[in-house]
Amino acid sequence: MNASAMTPPATDEPPTTHRPFRARGGLALLGLAGMLTLAACGEGNDATTADPTGGQGAATAASSPGPLATATMRHAEGMEVGTAQFTEADQDAMRVSVEFSGLEPGYYGLHVHGNGVCEAESSAPDDPSETGAFLSAGGHLGGDDARHPEHAGDLPALLVTESGRAAMSFETDRLTAENLRDDNGSALMIHSGPDNYANIPERYAPEGPDEDTRSTGDAGSRLACGVIE
């Protein structure tokens, strides 16, 4: 037999092997496992993002107390100059937050008065013959039980900036829900001048502050008033 007749014909196709199919099968399984892992991680992240505080944030927002009372402040001419909020900070203190605008720069006396009536031109409750702006609000809250600046209604001085705006927030243990909302009610008052808190050095007054100073702090007339309600 001729040798050339026994030689198989030449071909360009590579020899058949099953290894590439096994490799592809392994990579496919690894890819599927990776996709499942990423999907599981994504679900975990979504859960964390949806409520990162575990519900505590919503509970805190829901439990934040709103203001116990508010006051809208107006000039004697009726123009609104701002608002105040009274919030129970805890069992022993009241937080007072105020925001005012349209006032001349400088310091002003700020007090809570013991009668919840803000009439622009009115008489004092204890002396009908005395008339003036917002005299209907009476004297300082707690004025019958102490002398200035120990009244329950004596508050920190208000500082108005050059822009005519004033904002401050503070806590006091002199104000309570009971004395703000007693039978007479109460009113927040901005006075026309600064409060000296009856601090009169002896070199100016050897006998100390007089009765007017011990009643009002010499804070001047009543500039703006708001019923606390």
C-alpha positions as a Markdown table, in Angstrom:
| # | Residue | x | y | z |
|---|---|---|---|---|
| 1 | Met | 0.0 | 0.0 | 0.0 |
| 2 | Asn | 1.3 | 3.5 | -0.8 |
| 3 | Ala | 2.4 | 5.5 | 2.3 |
| 4 | Ser | 0.8 | 8.6 | 1.1 |
| 5 | Ala | -2.6 | 6.9 | 1.0 |
| 6 | Met | -2.4 | 6.2 | 4.8 |
| 7 | Thr | -1.6 | 9.8 | 5.8 |
| 8 | Pro | -4.8 | 11.6 | 6.9 |
| 9 | Pro | -5.7 | 14.7 | 5.0 |
| 10 | Ala | -4.4 | 18.1 | 6.4 |
| 11 | Thr | -7.0 | 20.4 | 8.2 |
| 12 | Asp | -6.9 | 23.9 | 9.8 |
| 13 | Glu | -9.3 | 22.9 | 12.7 |
| 14 | Pro | -7.7 | 22.5 | 16.2 |
| 15 | Pro | -8.1 | 19.2 | 17.9 |
| 16 | Thr | -11.3 | 18.8 | 20.0 |
| 17 | Thr | -11.0 | 19.3 | 23.7 |
| 18 | His | -13.5 | 19.6 | 26.6 |
| 19 | Arg | -11.5 | 21.9 | 29.0 |
| 20 | Pro | -12.7 | 25.2 | 27.6 |
| 21 | Phe | -16.3 | 24.2 | 28.3 |
| 22 | Arg | -15.4 | 23.3 | 31.9 |
| 23 | Ala | -13.6 | 26.7 | 32.4 |
| 24 | Arg | -16.6 | 28.6 | 31.0 |
| 25 | Gly | -18.9 | 26.7 | 33.3 |
| 26 | Gly | -16.8 | 27.6 | 36.3 |
| 27 | Leu | -16.6 | 31.3 | 35.4 |
| 28 | Ala | -20.4 | 31.3 | 34.9 |
| 29 | Leu | -20.9 | 29.9 | 38.4 |
| 30 | Leu | -18.5 | 32.4 | 40.0 |
| 31 | Gly | -20.3 | 35.3 | 38.2 |
| 32 | Leu | -23.7 | 34.1 | 39.4 |
| 33 | Ala | -22.4 | 33.8 | 43.0 |
| 34 | Gly | -21.0 | 37.3 | 42.8 |
| 35 | Met | -24.2 | 38.8 | 41.5 |
| 36 | Leu | -26.1 | 37.1 | 44.3 |
| 37 | Thr | -23.7 | 38.5 | 46.9 |
| 38 | Leu | -24.0 | 42.1 | 45.5 |
| 39 | Ala | -27.8 | 41.8 | 45.5 |
| 40 | Ala | -27.8 | 40.7 | 49.1 |
| 41 | Cys | -25.5 | 43.6 | 50.1 |
| 42 | Gly | -27.7 | 46.0 | 48.1 |
| 43 | Glu | -30.7 | 44.9 | 50.0 |
| 44 | Gly | -28.9 | 45.4 | 53.3 |
| 45 | Asn | -27.8 | 48.9 | 52.3 |
| 46 | Asp | -31.4 | 49.8 | 51.3 |
| 47 | Ala | -32.7 | 48.8 | 54.7 |
| 48 | Thr | -30.0 | 50.9 | 56.5 |
| 49 | Thr | -30.6 | 53.9 | 54.3 |
| 50 | Ala | -34.4 | 53.7 | 54.7 |
| 51 | Asp | -34.0 | 54.0 | 58.5 |
| 52 | Pro | -30.4 | 54.7 | 59.7 |
| 53 | Thr | -31.6 | 55.5 | 63.2 |
| 54 | Gly | -33.7 | 52.4 | 63.7 |
| 55 | Gly | -36.8 | 54.5 | 64.1 |
| 56 | Gln | -35.3 | 56.8 | 66.8 |
| 57 | Gly | -35.2 | 59.9 | 64.5 |
| 58 | Ala | -39.0 | 59.7 | 63.9 |
| 59 | Ala | -39.6 | 59.1 | 67.6 |
| 60 | Thr | -37.5 | 62.1 | 68.6 |
| 61 | Ala | -39.3 | 64.4 | 66.1 |
| 62 | Ala | -42.6 | 63.2 | 67.4 |
| 63 | Ser | -41.6 | 63.8 | 71.0 |
| 64 | Ser | -40.2 | 67.3 | 70.5 |
| 65 | Pro | -42.5 | 69.6 | 72.4 |
| 66 | Gly | -44.2 | 72.5 | 70.6 |
| 67 | Pro | -44.5 | 75.9 | 72.2 |
| 68 | Leu | -46.6 | 76.2 | 75.3 |
| 69 | Ala | -47.6 | 79.7 | 74.3 |
| 70 | Thr | -46.8 | 82.4 | 71.7 |
| 71 | Ala | -47.1 | 86.2 | 71.5 |
| 72 | Thr | -47.3 | 88.4 | 68.4 |
| 73 | Met | -45.8 | 91.8 | 69.1 |
| 74 | Arg | -47.2 | 95.0 | 67.8 |
| 75 | His | -46.4 | 98.7 | 68.0 |
| 76 | Ala | -49.0 | 101.1 | 69.4 |
| 77 | Glu | -49.7 | 102.0 | 65.8 |
| 78 | Gly | -50.6 | 98.3 | 65.1 |
| 79 | Met | -47.5 | 97.4 | 63.0 |
| 80 | Glu | -46.3 | 93.8 | 63.8 |
| 81 | Val | -42.7 | 93.7 | 64.9 |
| 82 | Gly | -42.2 | 90.0 | 65.6 |
| 83 | Thr | -43.1 | 87.0 | 67.6 |
| 84 | Ala | -42.1 | 85.1 | 70.8 |
| 85 | Gln | -42.4 | 81.5 | 71.8 |
| 86 | Phe | -42.6 | 80.0 | 75.3 |
| 87 | Thr | -41.6 | 76.3 | 75.5 |
| 88 | Glu | -41.2 | 74.1 | 78.6 |
| 89 | Ala | -37.5 | 73.2 | 78.4 |
| 90 | Asp | -37.8 | 70.8 | 81.3 |
| 91 | Gln | -39.7 | 70.5 | 84.6 |
| 92 | Asp | -37.8 | 73.5 | 86.1 |
| 93 | Ala | -37.3 | 75.9 | 83.2 |
| 94 | Met | -39.1 | 77.7 | 80.4 |
| 95 | Arg | -37.3 | 78.5 | 77.1 |
| 96 | Val | -38.2 | 81.9 | 75.6 |
| 97 | Ser | -37.3 | 82.5 | 71.9 |
| 98 | Val | -37.9 | 85.9 | 70.3 |
| 99 | Glu | -37.4 | 87.3 | 66.8 |
| 100 | Phe | -38.1 | 91.0 | 66.1 |
| 101 | Ser | -37.5 | 93.4 | 63.2 |
| 102 | Gly | -38.2 | 97.1 | 62.3 |
| 103 | Leu | -36.7 | 98.5 | 65.6 |
| 104 | Glu | -34.1 | 101.1 | 66.1 |
| 105 | Pro | -30.6 | 99.8 | 67.0 |
| 106 | Gly | -29.8 | 99.6 | 70.7 |
| 107 | Tyr | -30.8 | 97.9 | 74.0 |
| 108 | Tyr | -34.4 | 97.6 | 75.1 |
| 109 | Gly | -36.1 | 96.4 | 78.3 |
| 110 | Leu | -38.0 | 93.1 | 77.8 |
| 111 | His | -40.5 | 92.0 | 80.4 |
| 112 | Val | -43.6 | 89.8 | 80.9 |
| 113 | His | -46.4 | 91.9 | 82.4 |
| 114 | Gly | -49.2 | 90.5 | 84.6 |
| 115 | Asn | -52.3 | 91.3 | 82.6 |
| 116 | Gly | -53.0 | 89.7 | 79.2 |
| 117 | Val | -54.4 | 92.8 | 77.5 |
| 118 | Cys | -52.5 | 94.9 | 74.9 |
| 119 | Glu | -54.5 | 98.0 | 74.2 |
| 120 | Ala | -52.6 | 100.8 | 72.5 |
| 121 | Glu | -54.2 | 103.7 | 74.4 |
| 122 | Ser | -55.5 | 102.4 | 77.7 |
| 123 | Ser | -55.6 | 102.9 | 81.5 |
| 124 | Ala | -53.6 | 101.1 | 84.1 |
| 125 | Pro | -55.7 | 98.4 | 85.8 |
| 126 | Asp | -54.8 | 99.7 | 89.3 |
| 127 | Asp | -55.2 | 103.4 | 88.4 |
| 128 | Pro | -57.8 | 104.3 | 85.7 |
| 129 | Ser | -56.7 | 108.0 | 85.8 |
| 130 | Glu | -53.3 | 107.0 | 84.3 |
| 131 | Thr | -53.5 | 106.5 | 80.6 |
| 132 | Gly | -50.9 | 105.6 | 77.9 |
| 133 | Ala | -49.6 | 103.0 | 75.5 |
| 134 | Phe | -50.3 | 99.5 | 76.6 |
| 135 | Leu | -50.9 | 100.4 | 80.3 |
| 136 | Ser | -53.7 | 97.8 | 80.1 |
| 137 | Ala | -51.0 | 95.1 | 80.6 |
| 138 | Gly | -50.4 | 96.2 | 84.2 |
| 139 | Gly | -47.1 | 95.9 | 85.9 |
| 140 | His | -44.4 | 93.3 | 85.7 |
| 141 | Leu | -45.5 | 89.7 | 86.3 |
| 142 | Gly | -44.8 | 88.9 | 90.0 |
| 143 | Gly | -44.4 | 92.6 | 90.9 |
| 144 | Asp | -46.5 | 92.1 | 94.0 |
| 145 | Asp | -44.2 | 89.5 | 95.4 |
| 146 | Ala | -40.8 | 91.0 | 94.7 |
| 147 | Arg | -38.8 | 94.1 | 93.7 |
| 148 | His | -37.1 | 94.6 | 90.4 |
| 149 | Pro | -35.1 | 92.8 | 89.1 |
| 150 | Glu | -36.5 | 89.8 | 91.0 |
| 151 | His | -39.9 | 89.9 | 89.4 |
| 152 | Ala | -40.9 | 86.7 | 87.6 |
| 153 | Gly | -41.4 | 88.7 | 84.5 |
| 154 | Asp | -37.9 | 90.3 | 84.4 |
| 155 | Leu | -36.0 | 89.1 | 81.4 |
| 156 | Pro | -32.6 | 89.7 | 79.7 |
| 157 | Ala | -32.1 | 92.9 | 77.8 |
| 158 | Leu | -33.0 | 92.8 | 74.1 |
| 159 | Leu | -30.2 | 93.9 | 71.7 |
| 160 | Val | -31.3 | 95.2 | 68.3 |
| 161 | Thr | -28.6 | 95.3 | 65.6 |
| 162 | Glu | -27.9 | 98.0 | 63.0 |
| 163 | Ser | -30.2 | 96.1 | 60.6 |
| 164 | Gly | -33.1 | 96.6 | 63.0 |
| 165 | Arg | -33.4 | 93.0 | 63.8 |
| 166 | Ala | -33.1 | 91.2 | 67.2 |
| 167 | Ala | -33.2 | 87.5 | 68.0 |
| 168 | Met | -32.4 | 85.6 | 71.2 |
| 169 | Ser | -33.3 | 82.4 | 73.1 |
| 170 | Phe | -32.8 | 81.8 | 76.8 |
| 171 | Glu | -34.1 | 79.8 | 79.7 |
| 172 | Thr | -35.7 | 81.1 | 82.9 |
| 173 | Asp | -37.0 | 79.3 | 85.9 |
| 174 | Arg | -39.2 | 82.2 | 86.9 |
| 175 | Leu | -41.9 | 81.6 | 84.2 |
| 176 | Thr | -44.3 | 78.7 | 84.4 |
| 177 | Ala | -47.4 | 77.6 | 82.7 |
| 178 | Glu | -49.3 | 78.6 | 85.8 |
| 179 | Asn | -48.2 | 82.2 | 86.1 |
| 180 | Leu | -48.3 | 82.8 | 82.3 |
| 181 | Arg | -51.9 | 81.5 | 82.1 |
| 182 | Asp | -53.5 | 82.5 | 85.4 |
| 183 | Asp | -56.8 | 84.3 | 85.5 |
| 184 | Asn | -55.3 | 87.6 | 84.4 |
| 185 | Gly | -53.2 | 86.2 | 81.6 |
| 186 | Ser | -49.9 | 87.8 | 80.7 |
| 187 | Ala | -48.3 | 90.0 | 78.0 |
| 188 | Leu | -44.8 | 90.4 | 76.7 |
| 189 | Met | -43.6 | 94.0 | 76.5 |
| 190 | Ile | -40.7 | 95.7 | 74.7 |
| 191 | His | -39.9 | 99.0 | 76.4 |
| 192 | Ser | -38.5 | 102.1 | 74.7 |
| 193 | Gly | -35.2 | 102.1 | 76.7 |
| 194 | Pro | -32.7 | 99.7 | 78.3 |
| 195 | Asp | -33.4 | 98.1 | 81.7 |
| 196 | Asn | -30.8 | 99.0 | 84.4 |
| 197 | Tyr | -32.1 | 96.2 | 86.6 |
| 198 | Ala | -32.1 | 98.6 | 89.6 |
| 199 | Asn | -28.3 | 98.7 | 89.5 |
| 200 | Ile | -27.7 | 102.3 | 90.7 |
| 201 | Pro | -24.2 | 102.7 | 92.1 |
| 202 | Glu | -24.0 | 104.5 | 95.5 |
| 203 | Arg | -21.9 | 107.3 | 94.1 |
| 204 | Tyr | -25.0 | 108.3 | 92.0 |
| 205 | Ala | -27.6 | 107.6 | 94.6 |
| 206 | Pro | -26.3 | 107.1 | 98.2 |
| 207 | Glu | -29.7 | 105.9 | 99.3 |
| 208 | Gly | -30.0 | 103.4 | 96.5 |
| 209 | Pro | -32.5 | 103.1 | 93.7 |
| 210 | Asp | -35.9 | 104.8 | 94.2 |
| 211 | Glu | -39.3 | 103.2 | 94.1 |
| 212 | Asp | -39.7 | 103.8 | 90.3 |
| 213 | Thr | -36.4 | 102.1 | 89.6 |
| 214 | Arg | -37.3 | 99.2 | 91.8 |
| 215 | Ser | -40.5 | 98.8 | 90.0 |
| 216 | Thr | -39.6 | 99.2 | 86.3 |
| 217 | Gly | -35.8 | 99.3 | 85.9 |
| 218 | Asp | -36.2 | 102.7 | 84.3 |
| 219 | Ala | -36.8 | 101.0 | 81.0 |
| 220 | Gly | -39.0 | 103.8 | 79.7 |
| 221 | Ser | -42.4 | 103.8 | 78.0 |
| 222 | Arg | -44.1 | 100.8 | 76.4 |
| 223 | Leu | -43.1 | 100.4 | 72.8 |
| 224 | Ala | -44.6 | 97.1 | 71.6 |
| 225 | Cys | -46.9 | 94.5 | 73.3 |
| 226 | Gly | -48.1 | 91.0 | 72.6 |
| 227 | Val | -50.7 | 88.9 | 74.5 |
| 228 | Ile | -49.2 | 85.6 | 75.6 |
| 229 | Glu | -51.7 | 82.9 | 74.5 |
